[in-house]
PDB file of C-alpha atoms in Angstrom:
ATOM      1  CA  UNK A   1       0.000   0.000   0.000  1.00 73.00           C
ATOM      2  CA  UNK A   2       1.379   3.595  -1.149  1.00 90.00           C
ATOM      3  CA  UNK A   3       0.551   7.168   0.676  1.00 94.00           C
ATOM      4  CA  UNK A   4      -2.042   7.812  -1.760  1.00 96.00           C
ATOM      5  CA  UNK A   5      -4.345   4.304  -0.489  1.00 96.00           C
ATOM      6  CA  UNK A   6      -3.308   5.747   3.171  1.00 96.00           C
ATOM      7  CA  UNK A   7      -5.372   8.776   2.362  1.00 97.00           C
ATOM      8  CA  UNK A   8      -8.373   7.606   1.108  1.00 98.00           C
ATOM      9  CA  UNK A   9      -8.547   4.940   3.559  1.00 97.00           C
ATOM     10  CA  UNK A  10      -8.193   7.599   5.984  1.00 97.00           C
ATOM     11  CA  UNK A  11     -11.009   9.220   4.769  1.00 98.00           C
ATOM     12  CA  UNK A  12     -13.226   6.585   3.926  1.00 98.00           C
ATOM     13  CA  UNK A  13     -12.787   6.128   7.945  1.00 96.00           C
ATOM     14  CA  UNK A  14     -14.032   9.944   8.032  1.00 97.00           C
ATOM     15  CA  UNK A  15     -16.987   9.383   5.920  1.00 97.00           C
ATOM     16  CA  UNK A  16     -17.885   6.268   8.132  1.00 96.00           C
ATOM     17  CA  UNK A  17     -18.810   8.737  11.174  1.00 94.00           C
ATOM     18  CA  UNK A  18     -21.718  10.150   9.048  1.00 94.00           C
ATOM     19  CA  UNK A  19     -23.496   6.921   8.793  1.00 93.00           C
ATOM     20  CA  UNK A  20     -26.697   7.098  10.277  1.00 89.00           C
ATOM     21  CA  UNK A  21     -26.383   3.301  11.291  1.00 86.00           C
ATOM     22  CA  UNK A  22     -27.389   2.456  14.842  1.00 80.00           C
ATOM     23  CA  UNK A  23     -24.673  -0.111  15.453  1.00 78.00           C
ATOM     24  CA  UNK A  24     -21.382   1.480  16.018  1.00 68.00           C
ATOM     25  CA  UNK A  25     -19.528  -1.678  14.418  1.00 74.00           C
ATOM     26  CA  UNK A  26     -21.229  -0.713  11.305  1.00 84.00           C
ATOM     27  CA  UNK A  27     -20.462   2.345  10.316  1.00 92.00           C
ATOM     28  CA  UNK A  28     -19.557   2.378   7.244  1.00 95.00           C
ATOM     29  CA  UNK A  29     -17.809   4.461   4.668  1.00 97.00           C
ATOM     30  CA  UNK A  30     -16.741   4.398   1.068  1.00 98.00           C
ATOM     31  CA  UNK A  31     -14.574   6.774  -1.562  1.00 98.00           C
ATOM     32  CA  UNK A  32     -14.383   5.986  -5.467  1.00 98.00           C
ATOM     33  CA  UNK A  33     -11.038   7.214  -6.586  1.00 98.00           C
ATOM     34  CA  UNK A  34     -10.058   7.680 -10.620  1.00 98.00           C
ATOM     35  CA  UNK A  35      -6.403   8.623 -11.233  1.00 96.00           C
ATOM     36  CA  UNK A  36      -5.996  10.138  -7.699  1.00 96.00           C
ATOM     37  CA  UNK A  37      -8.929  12.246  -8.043  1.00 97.00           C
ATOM     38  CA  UNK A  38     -12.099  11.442  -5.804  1.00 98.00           C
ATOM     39  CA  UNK A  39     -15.099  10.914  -7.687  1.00 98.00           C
ATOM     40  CA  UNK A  40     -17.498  10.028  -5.001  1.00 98.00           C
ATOM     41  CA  UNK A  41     -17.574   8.863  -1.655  1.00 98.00           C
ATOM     42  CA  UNK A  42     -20.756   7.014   0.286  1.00 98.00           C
ATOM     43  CA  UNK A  43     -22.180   6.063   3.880  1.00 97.00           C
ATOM     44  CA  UNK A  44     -24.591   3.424   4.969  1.00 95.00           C
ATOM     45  CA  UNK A  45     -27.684   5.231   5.933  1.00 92.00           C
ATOM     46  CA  UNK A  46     -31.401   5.255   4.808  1.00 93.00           C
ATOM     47  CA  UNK A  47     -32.334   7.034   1.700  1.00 94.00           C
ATOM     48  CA  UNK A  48     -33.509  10.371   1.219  1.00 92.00           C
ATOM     49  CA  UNK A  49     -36.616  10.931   3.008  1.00 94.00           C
ATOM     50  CA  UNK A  50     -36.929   7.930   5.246  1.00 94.00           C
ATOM     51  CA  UNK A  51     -36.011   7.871   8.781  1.00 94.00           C
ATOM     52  CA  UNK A  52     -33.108   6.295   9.901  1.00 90.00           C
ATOM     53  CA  UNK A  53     -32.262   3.774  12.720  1.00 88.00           C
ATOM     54  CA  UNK A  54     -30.950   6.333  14.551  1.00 88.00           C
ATOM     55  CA  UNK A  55     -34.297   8.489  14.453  1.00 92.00           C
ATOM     56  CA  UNK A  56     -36.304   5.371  14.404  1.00 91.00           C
ATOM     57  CA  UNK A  57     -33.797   4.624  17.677  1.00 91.00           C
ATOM     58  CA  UNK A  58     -33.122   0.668  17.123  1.00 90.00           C
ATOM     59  CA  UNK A  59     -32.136  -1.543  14.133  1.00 89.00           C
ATOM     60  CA  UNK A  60     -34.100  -3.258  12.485  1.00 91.00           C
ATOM     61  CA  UNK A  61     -32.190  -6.019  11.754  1.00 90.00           C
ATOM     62  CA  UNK A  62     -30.888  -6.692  15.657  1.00 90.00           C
ATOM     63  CA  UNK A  63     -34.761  -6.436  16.819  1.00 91.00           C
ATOM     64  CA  UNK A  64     -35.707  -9.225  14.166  1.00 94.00           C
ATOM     65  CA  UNK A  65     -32.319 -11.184  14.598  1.00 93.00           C
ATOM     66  CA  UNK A  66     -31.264 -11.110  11.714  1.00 92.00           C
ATOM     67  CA  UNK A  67     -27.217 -12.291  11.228  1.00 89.00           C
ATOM     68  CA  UNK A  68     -24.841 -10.210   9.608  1.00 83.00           C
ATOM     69  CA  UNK A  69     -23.822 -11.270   6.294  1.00 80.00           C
ATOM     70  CA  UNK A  70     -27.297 -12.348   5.553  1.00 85.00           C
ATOM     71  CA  UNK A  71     -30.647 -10.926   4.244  1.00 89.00           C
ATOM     72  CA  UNK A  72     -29.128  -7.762   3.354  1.00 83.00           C
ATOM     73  CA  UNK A  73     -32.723  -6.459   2.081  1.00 87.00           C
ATOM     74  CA  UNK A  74     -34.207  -6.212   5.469  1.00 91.00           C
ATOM     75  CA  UNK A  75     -32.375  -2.884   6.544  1.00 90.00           C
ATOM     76  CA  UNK A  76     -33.487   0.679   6.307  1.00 91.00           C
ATOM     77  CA  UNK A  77     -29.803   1.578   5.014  1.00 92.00           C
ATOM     78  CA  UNK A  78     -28.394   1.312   1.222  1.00 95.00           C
ATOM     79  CA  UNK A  79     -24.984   0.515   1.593  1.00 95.00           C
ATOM     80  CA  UNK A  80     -21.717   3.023   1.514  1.00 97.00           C
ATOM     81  CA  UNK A  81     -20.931   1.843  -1.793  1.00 98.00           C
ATOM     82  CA  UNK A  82     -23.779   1.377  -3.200  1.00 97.00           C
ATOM     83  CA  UNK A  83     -24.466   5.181  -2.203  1.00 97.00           C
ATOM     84  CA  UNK A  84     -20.761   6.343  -3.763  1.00 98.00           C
ATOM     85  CA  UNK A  85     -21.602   4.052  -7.159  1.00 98.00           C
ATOM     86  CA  UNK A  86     -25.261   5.720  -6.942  1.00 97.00           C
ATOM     87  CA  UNK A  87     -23.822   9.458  -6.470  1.00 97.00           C
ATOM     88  CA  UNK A  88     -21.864   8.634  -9.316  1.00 98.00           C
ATOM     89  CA  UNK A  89     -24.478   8.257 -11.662  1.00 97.00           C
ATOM     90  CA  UNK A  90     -26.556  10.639 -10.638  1.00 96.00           C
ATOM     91  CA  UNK A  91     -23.969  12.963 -10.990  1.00 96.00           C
ATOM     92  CA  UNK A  92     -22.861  11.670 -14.637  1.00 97.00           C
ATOM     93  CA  UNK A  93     -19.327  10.855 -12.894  1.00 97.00           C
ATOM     94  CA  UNK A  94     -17.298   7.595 -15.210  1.00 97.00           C
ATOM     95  CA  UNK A  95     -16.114   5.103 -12.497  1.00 98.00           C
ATOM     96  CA  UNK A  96     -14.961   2.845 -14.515  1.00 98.00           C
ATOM     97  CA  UNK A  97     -11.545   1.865 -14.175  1.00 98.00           C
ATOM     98  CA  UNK A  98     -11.706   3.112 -10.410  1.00 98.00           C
ATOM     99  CA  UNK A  99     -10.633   2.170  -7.012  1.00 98.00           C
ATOM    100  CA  UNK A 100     -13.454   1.757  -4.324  1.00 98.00           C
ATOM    101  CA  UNK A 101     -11.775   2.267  -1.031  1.00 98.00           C
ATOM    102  CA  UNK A 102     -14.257   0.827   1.867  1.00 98.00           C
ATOM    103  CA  UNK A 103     -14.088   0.455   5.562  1.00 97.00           C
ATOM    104  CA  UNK A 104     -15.477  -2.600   5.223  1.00 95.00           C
ATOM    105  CA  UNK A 105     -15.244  -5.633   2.515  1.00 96.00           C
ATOM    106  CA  UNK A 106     -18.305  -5.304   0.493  1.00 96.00           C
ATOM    107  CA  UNK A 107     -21.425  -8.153   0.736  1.00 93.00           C
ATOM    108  CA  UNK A 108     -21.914  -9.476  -1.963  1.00 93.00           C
ATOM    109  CA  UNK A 109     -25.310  -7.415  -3.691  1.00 94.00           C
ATOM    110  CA  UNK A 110     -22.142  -4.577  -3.407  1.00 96.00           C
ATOM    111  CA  UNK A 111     -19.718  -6.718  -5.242  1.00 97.00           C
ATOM    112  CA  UNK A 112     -22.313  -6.967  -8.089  1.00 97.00           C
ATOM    113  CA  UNK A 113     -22.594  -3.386  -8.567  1.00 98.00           C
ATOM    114  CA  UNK A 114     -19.080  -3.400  -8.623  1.00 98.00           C
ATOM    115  CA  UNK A 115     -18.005  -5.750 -11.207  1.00 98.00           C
ATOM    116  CA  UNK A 116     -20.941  -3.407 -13.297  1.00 98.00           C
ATOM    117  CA  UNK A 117     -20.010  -0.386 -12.481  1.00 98.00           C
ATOM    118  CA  UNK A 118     -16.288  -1.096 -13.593  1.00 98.00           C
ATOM    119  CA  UNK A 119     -14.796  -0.464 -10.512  1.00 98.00           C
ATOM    120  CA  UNK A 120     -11.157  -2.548 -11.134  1.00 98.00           C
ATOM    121  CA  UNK A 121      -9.881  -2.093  -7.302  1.00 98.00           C
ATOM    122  CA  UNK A 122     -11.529  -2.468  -4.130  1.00 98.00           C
ATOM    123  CA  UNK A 123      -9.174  -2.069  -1.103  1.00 98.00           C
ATOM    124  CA  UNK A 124     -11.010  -2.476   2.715  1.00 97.00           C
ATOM    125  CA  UNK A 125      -9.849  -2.290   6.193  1.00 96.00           C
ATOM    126  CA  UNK A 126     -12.348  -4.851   7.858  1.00 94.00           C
ATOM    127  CA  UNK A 127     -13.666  -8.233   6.960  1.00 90.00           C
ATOM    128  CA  UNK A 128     -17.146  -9.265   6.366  1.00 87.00           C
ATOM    129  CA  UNK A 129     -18.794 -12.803   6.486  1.00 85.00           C
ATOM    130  CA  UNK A 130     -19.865 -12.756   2.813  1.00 87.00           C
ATOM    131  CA  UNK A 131     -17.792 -15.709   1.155  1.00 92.00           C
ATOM    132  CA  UNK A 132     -19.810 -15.310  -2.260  1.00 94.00           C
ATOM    133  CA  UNK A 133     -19.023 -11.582  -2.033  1.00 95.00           C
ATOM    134  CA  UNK A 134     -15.553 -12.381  -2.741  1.00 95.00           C
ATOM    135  CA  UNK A 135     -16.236 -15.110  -5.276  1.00 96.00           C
ATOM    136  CA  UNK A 136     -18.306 -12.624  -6.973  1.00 97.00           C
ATOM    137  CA  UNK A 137     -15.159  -9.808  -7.756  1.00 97.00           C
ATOM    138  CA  UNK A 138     -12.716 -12.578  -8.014  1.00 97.00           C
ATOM    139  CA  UNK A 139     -14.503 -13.861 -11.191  1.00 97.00           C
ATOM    140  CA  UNK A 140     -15.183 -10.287 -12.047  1.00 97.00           C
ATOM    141  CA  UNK A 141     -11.973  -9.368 -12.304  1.00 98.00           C
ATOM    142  CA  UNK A 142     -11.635  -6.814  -9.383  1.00 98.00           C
ATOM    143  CA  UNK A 143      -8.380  -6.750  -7.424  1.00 98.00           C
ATOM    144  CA  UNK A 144      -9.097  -6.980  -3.728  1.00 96.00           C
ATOM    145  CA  UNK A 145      -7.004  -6.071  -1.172  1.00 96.00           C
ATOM    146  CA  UNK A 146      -7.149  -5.613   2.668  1.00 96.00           C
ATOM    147  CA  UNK A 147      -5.564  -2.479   3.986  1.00 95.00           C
ATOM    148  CA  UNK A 148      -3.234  -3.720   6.978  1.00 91.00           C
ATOM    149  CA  UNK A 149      -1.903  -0.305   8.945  1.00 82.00           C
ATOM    150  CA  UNK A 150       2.066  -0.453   8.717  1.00 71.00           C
TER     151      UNK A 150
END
């Protein structure tokens, strides 16, 4: 790992603290990165308009329990990435060819969007029970790689 995946790691870790997620552990945050440049970044939180767990004050997911790295539909949240890949778009940004740099390793309805969008490098700080996830950008071509602090 070089200076430059030091930064954005380091602020994908900033973005993280805006997630409106009620579970600490799973804050999340995401940056898209194209030739040094930041495209986009993302947070796990509910989308526009709906409450969040945080205003709702529990999670959905821990009241019905549910296990992580499973049944990723039943959550109020979209994902970090997916909400960096969808900011993308809506602002007619190209990610393709781009480094996602996530707090977390994606599940695996991430690493689909992914491999579509493009994205060639995903590099994440923490693990994730999603075995198919990483199956998924294998086959798709994406270079993974955990960020390990020196």
């Amino acid at each position: 790992m070089d200076k430059w995946d030091r930064r954005f790691m380091e602020l994908a870790g900033v973005i993280a603290g805006w997630a409106s997620c009620y579970k600490a552990n799973r804050k999340i945050g995401a940056v898209i990165v194209k030739n040094k440049r930041i495209v986009t970044t993302g947070y796990n939180g509910a989308p526009a308009g709906i409450r969040t767990c945080v205003e709702r004050g529990e999670c959905l997911r821990e009241k019905l329990g549910i296990p992580s790295g499973t049944r990723h539909e039943i959550c109020y949240a979209v994902h970090a990435e997916q909400n960096a890949i969808i900011q993308a778009a809506r602002l007619g940004s190209s990610i393709d060819g781009a480094t996602l740099y996530c707090t977390h390793q994606p599940c695996v309805l991430c690493a689909k969007m992914i491999v579509n969008a493009g994205i060639r490098r995903v590099v994440y700080r923490e693990g994730y029970p999603d075995e198919f996830a990483l199956q998924m950008l294998t086959e798709g071509g994406v270079e993974l790689e955990r960020f390990v602090e020196d």
